[in-house]
Phi, psi and omega in degrees: 000126172275155181222119185230132182206159184224090191300318189301320180285356187237359177240137184295139182282139183295145172305125185294342181281351175257357176287150169298122178301148164298170181300316187296324177292311169316307183293328175300315183297315183293314187289323176304317175281335169289337175307319179302315179298322180290317183290322172294326171296309179308310181301317178295325177292316178300315169307324173291317175296325184284319173306317177286329180291315183292333175273002181065016176290334170229141190284336173200160168262117189286154175297333180295315179296323178292322173300317186301308187295311173316299180311307182306315182302310183299313185308306185299317185291320172304302185300322187290318180286323174300315187279333169300308182303306181281335181079002180220156179229106180286178179296329171297321175298316180285334177285329173293323173290322180295315183304311179305309180305310180296318180298321188285329177294310177300319181299309187296320178298306183301328184257351196236356185222153173295149185303332184296346186242013181295336181293344181292327187292346169296320179305301182299326176295325176288330176292320179292325178284339167295318175289324176302307186301311187293322181268328187244357169104183192279325179297319180299317185291318178299315184300316174301317180302310182299320174297318173311310194290318186288318178293322185284315172305315183301317185283328176273000195291316177284355182228035178225127185138178187293136180081351181255174183305324188234154178246137191299323182296316178298319184282327183288324180298314178296316179298320181294323175291325167304310182288332167299308183297320182293325182293316175301323184290317180288319177297313183293320189242020183286336175269007189299306188297318175302309180298318178300323178289331173286326174291322174299318177307316187295312189294317179304317176289335173288326179301314182280010173079021178253108183244021185286342178238145174241168182293119185278103176295332183295346188259356182269081179285335176233087186312146174208205178294319180300315184294328183292312179300318178297321179283329170296314183301308188297329179300305172278001178306304182298322179298301184300311171320316176291326178285325196261333192248351189239138176292116184302326182283314174279337186078001177270167176303144174276189179303300186306306187291326178295307176312316185287327179290319182289333181277338181277328183288322178294331178288308179307318175295317181306314183292320191264339186079020181262168182280166165233141184242129184234129188246121176258131181239140174239146178263114178291140172061023184294324179298330189285339176287319181294325179286329184272318192247348180105166180276350172291323181299313178302315182301314173306313176296325171298319186290321187292320188290310178307321180293321180295311185288000000 
């Protein structure tokens, strides 16, 4: 006996707007709204410089400062237009944006502040690292940390040493404290985005009627709010599966549940090289029961047959 079925042809296609976006699409959404903050920050830096110059707090605004601000604005606008046109932001684009942020911070610090205040750039660097980790994940955050350390060492190289404004022991000690704090932050919160994406994927599959997987609590070494959401999903998973995949009268699988189970069994048979058997049952004279005793009696028969099966 041959069996042919097409699950896609019997279930409505989910609205794409309700599907969980890909990582690239999610990154694009984040970068687009963050671009306004980046441009606003560059405008704020320029406004502060102009205000200080107008009040004679500074004697001049160097060409390097103006060039740094203009270059940062142009790079930000270019990457924003690229993301808006494609609707996606690959990891390379995200890295380029984070690198531009770091270069801008150290460029402005190096050309617009005295060496005694160079250490403040690490505060801005930590803010960049925090945003990178929270919105783009652990790998981007580690890359940002390496870039910040390299940028800071490069910035203080020419002003550190005997007879120079800064000393290596003090600056290296400050950098070590920064690296320790940043590493602890990344390790603690690094998997936040990945875990949220995993839960979103489970809910998307549940929307399509697939409850085959549960949230893996064994990987939750440090329980937090995400862990609580995962536990809640696991608690309702069985009830949701029963509502969506089971016929409430007979207790047997409905059409969607049957198709999913058949797909799993066929896949398992393909892996193991075994055969699959399908047994079809028909209730003889069932119409006579409904005609003679009513549909409620027929429903009782269906319930009892389902319990027997």
